[in-house]
PDB file of C-alpha atoms and ligand atoms in Angstrom:
ATOM      1  CA  MET A   1      19.414 -66.055 -23.088  1.00  0.00           C
ATOM      2  CA  ASP A   2      20.250 -68.185 -19.751  1.00  0.00           C
ATOM      3  CA  MET A   3      17.531 -66.837 -17.887  1.00  0.00           C
ATOM      4  CA  ARG A   4      19.317 -67.740 -14.464  1.00  0.00           C
ATOM      5  CA  ALA A   5      21.953 -65.729 -15.446  1.00  0.00           C
ATOM      6  CA  VAL A   6      19.656 -62.873 -15.873  1.00  0.00           C
ATOM      7  CA  ASN A   7      17.723 -63.388 -12.460  1.00  0.00           C
ATOM      8  CA  SER A   8      21.029 -63.312 -10.860  1.00  0.00           C
ATOM      9  CA  LEU A   9      22.094 -59.747 -12.038  1.00  0.00           C
ATOM     10  CA  ASN A  10      22.203 -57.028  -9.823  1.00  0.00           C
ATOM     11  CA  TYR A  11      19.806 -54.017 -10.811  1.00  0.00           C
ATOM     12  CA  GLU A  12      23.125 -51.942 -12.276  1.00  0.00           C
ATOM     13  CA  GLU A  13      23.973 -54.870 -14.429  1.00  0.00           C
ATOM     14  CA  PHE A  14      20.220 -55.472 -15.333  1.00  0.00           C
ATOM     15  CA  ILE A  15      19.594 -51.906 -16.365  1.00  0.00           C
ATOM     16  CA  ASP A  16      23.348 -51.981 -18.388  1.00  0.00           C
ATOM     17  CA  LEU A  17      21.725 -54.806 -20.175  1.00  0.00           C
ATOM     18  CA  PHE A  18      17.945 -53.934 -21.099  1.00  0.00           C
ATOM     19  CA  GLY A  19      17.962 -50.383 -19.986  1.00  0.00           C
ATOM     20  CA  ASN A  20      17.405 -49.249 -23.484  1.00  0.00           C
ATOM     21  CA  VAL A  21      14.839 -51.984 -24.827  1.00  0.00           C
ATOM     22  CA  VAL A  22      12.605 -49.077 -24.558  1.00  0.00           C
ATOM     23  CA  GLU A  23      14.528 -46.272 -25.911  1.00  0.00           C
ATOM     24  CA  LYS A  24      15.985 -43.648 -23.594  1.00  0.00           C
ATOM     25  CA  CYS A  25      13.479 -45.226 -20.705  1.00  0.00           C
ATOM     26  CA  PRO A  26      15.794 -47.011 -18.252  1.00  0.00           C
ATOM     27  CA  GLN A  27      13.376 -46.459 -15.762  1.00  0.00           C
ATOM     28  CA  ILE A  28      11.375 -49.374 -17.365  1.00  0.00           C
ATOM     29  CA  ALA A  29      14.243 -52.066 -16.756  1.00  0.00           C
ATOM     30  CA  ALA A  30      14.709 -50.730 -13.222  1.00  0.00           C
ATOM     31  CA  THR A  31      11.065 -50.986 -12.065  1.00  0.00           C
ATOM     32  CA  VAL A  32      10.679 -54.394 -14.059  1.00  0.00           C
ATOM     33  CA  TRP A  33      13.950 -55.876 -12.179  1.00  0.00           C
ATOM     34  CA  SER A  34      11.502 -56.145  -9.381  1.00  0.00           C
ATOM     35  CA  LYS A  35       9.465 -58.643 -10.912  1.00  0.00           C
ATOM     36  CA  ARG A  36      12.428 -61.500 -11.163  1.00  0.00           C
ATOM     37  CA  PRO A  37      12.614 -64.480 -11.373  1.00  0.00           C
ATOM     38  CA  PHE A  38      11.727 -64.812 -14.832  1.00  0.00           C
ATOM     39  CA  MET A  39      10.980 -67.829 -16.542  1.00  0.00           C
ATOM     40  CA  THR A  40      11.541 -67.005 -20.018  1.00  0.00           C
ATOM     41  CA  THR A  41      12.567 -64.028 -22.361  1.00  0.00           C
ATOM     42  CA  VAL A  42       8.643 -64.115 -22.988  1.00  0.00           C
ATOM     43  CA  ASP A  43       8.141 -63.492 -19.248  1.00  0.00           C
ATOM     44  CA  LEU A  44      10.421 -60.596 -19.168  1.00  0.00           C
ATOM     45  CA  GLU A  45       8.737 -59.012 -22.180  1.00  0.00           C
ATOM     46  CA  THR A  46       5.134 -59.849 -20.801  1.00  0.00           C
ATOM     47  CA  SER A  47       6.612 -57.833 -17.750  1.00  0.00           C
ATOM     48  CA  ILE A  48       7.595 -54.724 -19.734  1.00  0.00           C
ATOM     49  CA  PHE A  49       4.640 -54.530 -22.116  1.00  0.00           C
ATOM     50  CA  GLU A  50       2.266 -54.915 -18.610  1.00  0.00           C
ATOM     51  CA  LEU A  51       4.422 -51.851 -17.142  1.00  0.00           C
ATOM     52  CA  ILE A  52       3.955 -49.675 -20.429  1.00  0.00           C
ATOM     53  CA  ASP A  53      -0.066 -50.739 -20.356  1.00  0.00           C
ATOM     54  CA  SER A  54      -0.430 -49.724 -16.857  1.00  0.00           C
ATOM     55  CA  GLN A  55       0.832 -46.075 -17.563  1.00  0.00           C
ATOM     56  CA  PRO A  56      -1.701 -43.303 -17.670  1.00  0.00           C
ATOM     57  CA  GLN A  57      -1.940 -41.652 -20.962  1.00  0.00           C
ATOM     58  CA  SER A  58       0.815 -38.628 -19.993  1.00  0.00           C
ATOM     59  CA  GLY A  59       3.008 -41.816 -19.004  1.00  0.00           C
ATOM     60  CA  LYS A  60       2.977 -42.993 -22.416  1.00  0.00           C
ATOM     61  CA  LYS A  61       3.422 -39.993 -24.127  1.00  0.00           C
ATOM     62  CA  GLY A  62       6.180 -39.403 -21.666  1.00  0.00           C
ATOM     63  CA  ILE A  63       7.957 -42.784 -23.316  1.00  0.00           C
ATOM     64  CA  LEU A  64       7.078 -41.612 -27.238  1.00  0.00           C
ATOM     65  CA  ARG A  65       8.865 -38.071 -26.252  1.00  0.00           C
ATOM     66  CA  CYS A  66      11.907 -39.882 -25.272  1.00  0.00           C
ATOM     67  CA  ILE A  67      12.365 -41.497 -28.565  1.00  0.00           C
ATOM     68  CA  PRO A  68      14.141 -39.747 -31.544  1.00  0.00           C
ATOM     69  CA  ASP A  69      12.497 -38.564 -34.995  1.00  0.00           C
ATOM     70  CA  LEU A  70      13.188 -40.982 -37.508  1.00  0.00           C
ATOM     71  CA  ALA A  71      15.730 -39.125 -39.715  1.00  0.00           C
ATOM     72  CA  GLY A  72      15.741 -36.099 -37.583  1.00  0.00           C
ATOM     73  CA  ARG A  73      18.294 -34.132 -35.574  1.00  0.00           C
ATOM     74  CA  GLU A  74      19.761 -36.591 -33.563  1.00  0.00           C
ATOM     75  CA  LEU A  75      20.724 -38.741 -36.846  1.00  0.00           C
ATOM     76  CA  GLN A  76      22.092 -35.250 -38.359  1.00  0.00           C
ATOM     77  CA  LYS A  77      24.159 -34.799 -35.217  1.00  0.00           C
ATOM     78  CA  GLY A  78      25.582 -38.454 -34.569  1.00  0.00           C
ATOM     79  CA  THR A  79      23.820 -38.878 -31.246  1.00  0.00           C
ATOM     80  CA  LEU A  80      21.604 -41.613 -31.721  1.00  0.00           C
ATOM     81  CA  THR A  81      21.714 -44.632 -29.329  1.00  0.00           C
ATOM     82  CA  ALA A  82      23.438 -47.378 -31.019  1.00  0.00           C
ATOM     83  CA  GLU A  83      20.145 -49.382 -31.287  1.00  0.00           C
ATOM     84  CA  SER A  84      18.303 -46.364 -32.956  1.00  0.00           C
ATOM     85  CA  MET A  85      21.146 -45.930 -35.280  1.00  0.00           C
ATOM     86  CA  GLN A  86      21.100 -49.191 -36.267  1.00  0.00           C
ATOM     87  CA  GLU A  87      17.124 -49.464 -36.888  1.00  0.00           C
ATOM     88  CA  GLN A  88      17.145 -46.041 -38.660  1.00  0.00           C
ATOM     89  CA  SER A  89      19.947 -47.155 -40.996  1.00  0.00           C
ATOM     90  CA  GLN A  90      18.781 -50.633 -41.822  1.00  0.00           C
ATOM     91  CA  ALA A  91      15.430 -48.808 -43.017  1.00  0.00           C
ATOM     92  CA  GLY A  92      17.478 -46.665 -45.274  1.00  0.00           C
ATOM     93  CA  LEU A  93      16.771 -43.403 -43.035  1.00  0.00           C
ATOM     94  CA  THR A  94      20.850 -42.878 -43.275  1.00  0.00           C
ATOM     95  CA  SER A  95      20.984 -42.764 -47.142  1.00  0.00           C
ATOM     96  CA  LEU A  96      17.837 -40.511 -47.755  1.00  0.00           C
ATOM     97  CA  SER A  97      17.590 -38.248 -51.047  1.00  0.00           C
ATOM     98  CA  PRO A  98      17.323 -34.186 -49.972  1.00  0.00           C
ATOM     99  CA  GLU A  99      13.734 -34.438 -51.131  1.00  0.00           C
ATOM    100  CA  GLU A 100      13.091 -37.460 -49.015  1.00  0.00           C
ATOM    101  CA  ARG A 101      14.853 -36.046 -45.804  1.00  0.00           C
ATOM    102  CA  VAL A 102      12.930 -32.572 -46.214  1.00  0.00           C
ATOM    103  CA  ASN A 103       9.689 -34.609 -46.920  1.00  0.00           C
ATOM    104  CA  LEU A 104      10.170 -36.783 -43.829  1.00  0.00           C
ATOM    105  CA  GLN A 105      10.825 -34.100 -41.386  1.00  0.00           C
ATOM    106  CA  HIS A 106       8.115 -31.876 -42.642  1.00  0.00           C
ATOM    107  CA  LEU A 107       5.621 -34.585 -41.839  1.00  0.00           C
ATOM    108  CA  ASN A 108       7.628 -35.423 -38.582  1.00  0.00           C
ATOM    109  CA  SER A 109       7.064 -31.594 -37.594  1.00  0.00           C
ATOM    110  CA  LEU A 110       3.265 -31.777 -38.649  1.00  0.00           C
ATOM    111  CA  TYR A 111       2.707 -35.331 -36.532  1.00  0.00           C
ATOM    112  CA  LYS A 112       4.347 -33.588 -33.492  1.00  0.00           C
ATOM    113  CA  LEU A 113       2.095 -30.452 -33.980  1.00  0.00           C
ATOM    114  CA  LYS A 114      -0.946 -32.553 -33.865  1.00  0.00           C
ATOM    115  CA  PHE A 115      -0.402 -35.177 -31.587  1.00  0.00           C
ATOM    116  CA  GLY A 116       2.358 -33.820 -29.032  1.00  0.00           C
ATOM    117  CA  PHE A 117       4.811 -36.562 -29.297  1.00  0.00           C
ATOM    118  CA  PRO A 118       7.114 -38.024 -32.022  1.00  0.00           C
ATOM    119  CA  PHE A 119       6.333 -40.142 -34.805  1.00  0.00           C
ATOM    120  CA  VAL A 120       7.182 -43.839 -33.626  1.00  0.00           C
ATOM    121  CA  ILE A 121       7.348 -47.059 -36.014  1.00  0.00           C
ATOM    122  CA  CYS A 122       9.249 -49.991 -36.031  1.00  0.00           C
ATOM    123  CA  ALA A 123      11.691 -49.278 -38.523  1.00  0.00           C
ATOM    124  CA  ARG A 124      13.383 -52.444 -38.798  1.00  0.00           C
ATOM    125  CA  LEU A 125       9.799 -53.810 -40.231  1.00  0.00           C
ATOM    126  CA  ASN A 126       9.563 -51.036 -42.465  1.00  0.00           C
ATOM    127  CA  ASP A 127      11.937 -49.474 -45.190  1.00  0.00           C
ATOM    128  CA  LYS A 128      11.914 -45.518 -45.941  1.00  0.00           C
ATOM    129  CA  SER A 129       9.003 -45.161 -48.804  1.00  0.00           C
ATOM    130  CA  LYS A 130       6.906 -47.426 -46.215  1.00  0.00           C
ATOM    131  CA  ILE A 131       7.707 -45.261 -43.171  1.00  0.00           C
ATOM    132  CA  ALA A 132       6.877 -42.096 -45.169  1.00  0.00           C
ATOM    133  CA  GLN A 133       3.794 -43.481 -46.673  1.00  0.00           C
ATOM    134  CA  GLU A 134       2.489 -44.712 -42.899  1.00  0.00           C
ATOM    135  CA  LEU A 135       3.334 -41.451 -41.627  1.00  0.00           C
ATOM    136  CA  ALA A 136       1.382 -39.745 -44.013  1.00  0.00           C
ATOM    137  CA  ALA A 137      -1.803 -41.988 -43.175  1.00  0.00           C
ATOM    138  CA  ARG A 138      -1.384 -42.070 -39.251  1.00  0.00           C
ATOM    139  CA  ILE A 139      -1.207 -38.460 -39.255  1.00  0.00           C
ATOM    140  CA  GLN A 140      -4.709 -38.434 -40.182  1.00  0.00           C
ATOM    141  CA  ASN A 141      -5.849 -40.717 -37.404  1.00  0.00           C
ATOM    142  CA  GLN A 142      -7.605 -39.422 -34.192  1.00  0.00           C
ATOM    143  CA  PRO A 143      -5.333 -38.673 -31.235  1.00  0.00           C
ATOM    144  CA  GLU A 144      -6.282 -41.961 -28.901  1.00  0.00           C
ATOM    145  CA  GLN A 145      -6.063 -44.016 -31.593  1.00  0.00           C
ATOM    146  CA  GLU A 146      -2.539 -42.615 -32.835  1.00  0.00           C
ATOM    147  CA  LEU A 147      -1.256 -42.810 -29.303  1.00  0.00           C
ATOM    148  CA  HIS A 148      -2.472 -46.701 -29.135  1.00  0.00           C
ATOM    149  CA  ASN A 149      -0.686 -47.257 -32.585  1.00  0.00           C
ATOM    150  CA  ALA A 150       2.428 -45.443 -31.166  1.00  0.00           C
ATOM    151  CA  ILE A 151       2.695 -47.700 -28.268  1.00  0.00           C
ATOM    152  CA  GLU A 152       2.273 -50.760 -29.963  1.00  0.00           C
ATOM    153  CA  GLU A 153       5.158 -49.962 -32.257  1.00  0.00           C
ATOM    154  CA  VAL A 154       7.185 -49.399 -28.997  1.00  0.00           C
ATOM    155  CA  LYS A 155       6.616 -52.759 -27.955  1.00  0.00           C
ATOM    156  CA  LYS A 156       7.726 -54.085 -31.609  1.00  0.00           C
ATOM    157  CA  ILE A 157      10.769 -52.330 -31.267  1.00  0.00           C
ATOM    158  CA  CYS A 158      11.169 -53.788 -27.767  1.00  0.00           C
ATOM    159  CA  HIS A 159      10.481 -57.120 -28.813  1.00  0.00           C
ATOM    160  CA  LEU A 160      13.178 -56.955 -31.647  1.00  0.00           C
ATOM    161  CA  ARG A 161      15.635 -55.476 -29.339  1.00  0.00           C
ATOM    162  CA  LEU A 162      15.045 -58.087 -26.747  1.00  0.00           C
ATOM    163  CA  GLN A 163      15.763 -60.555 -29.565  1.00  0.00           C
ATOM    164  CA  ASN A 164      19.115 -59.185 -30.458  1.00  0.00           C
ATOM    165  CA  ILE A 165      20.311 -59.273 -26.744  1.00  0.00           C
ATOM    166  CA  HIS A 166      19.216 -62.862 -26.453  1.00  0.00           C
ATOM    167  CA  PHE A 167      20.948 -63.461 -29.943  1.00  0.00           C
ATOM    168  CA  ALA A 168      24.004 -61.807 -28.708  1.00  0.00           C
ATOM    169  CA  SER A 169      24.318 -63.803 -25.251  1.00  0.00           C
ATOM    170  CA  THR A 170      23.425 -67.135 -26.907  1.00  0.00           C
ATOM    171  CA  VAL A 171      25.363 -67.334 -30.088  1.00  0.00           C
ATOM    172  CA  ARG A 172      28.876 -67.496 -29.374  1.00  0.00           C
ATOM    173  CA  PRO A 173      31.865 -68.223 -31.935  1.00  0.00           C
ATOM    174  CA  SER A 174      33.051 -71.593 -32.439  1.00  0.00           C
TER     175      SER A 174
HETATM  176  N1  GUN B   1      11.675 -47.104 -34.835  1.00  0.00           N
HETATM  177  C1  GUN B   1      12.975 -48.091 -34.211  1.00  0.00           C
HETATM  178  N2  GUN B   1      13.696 -46.988 -33.930  1.00  0.00           N
HETATM  179  C2  GUN B   1      13.039 -45.664 -33.786  1.00  0.00           C
HETATM  180  C3  GUN B   1      13.686 -44.353 -33.699  1.00  0.00           C
HETATM  181  O1  GUN B   1      14.782 -44.366 -33.085  1.00  0.00           O
HETATM  182  N3  GUN B   1      12.797 -43.245 -33.427  1.00  0.00           N
HETATM  183  C4  GUN B   1      11.780 -43.517 -33.807  1.00  0.00           C
HETATM  184  N4  GUN B   1      10.807 -42.503 -34.272  1.00  0.00           N
HETATM  185  N5  GUN B   1      11.235 -44.639 -34.614  1.00  0.00           N
HETATM  186  C5  GUN B   1      11.808 -45.680 -34.329  1.00  0.00           C
END
């Protein structure tokens, strides 16, 4: 990514480009825009992570509550964001057997009931069986530990989404 070009974006353009690096939280990009100039993509990522970490518990839970369930209602309805669709599809969640879907949806409901936010895992770094396994394991955690785990997964998702933007903007067809 050409950081000079990024640093010259007005806030509308910046939000267009980075508004979904944290799922459905354009306010993150809108806030971080004020931290320009960024020297590198890592610098931009650090600003985003610092902003996330600086949120109170309620703010972190708010970030998580904007994220759709894996293999959930929005996937069935076809209303996922392009990024989430790609991630869920890559993890094999668009081709679940009926039994696998019911199992995941059941565990997702139990998880949400216990923690008050959806189960978040970096889908691109896991496949459907690992996701189901992690969900069953993480549901046993204490709430504070699980809030921490979920936010760390948000950062992994964000990192990969930023890399995608970087790749799309630097690789040009010859
Ligand atoms: N991991 C990567 N993308 C997503 C998503 O859209 N939802 C959840 N819950 N986890 C994810």
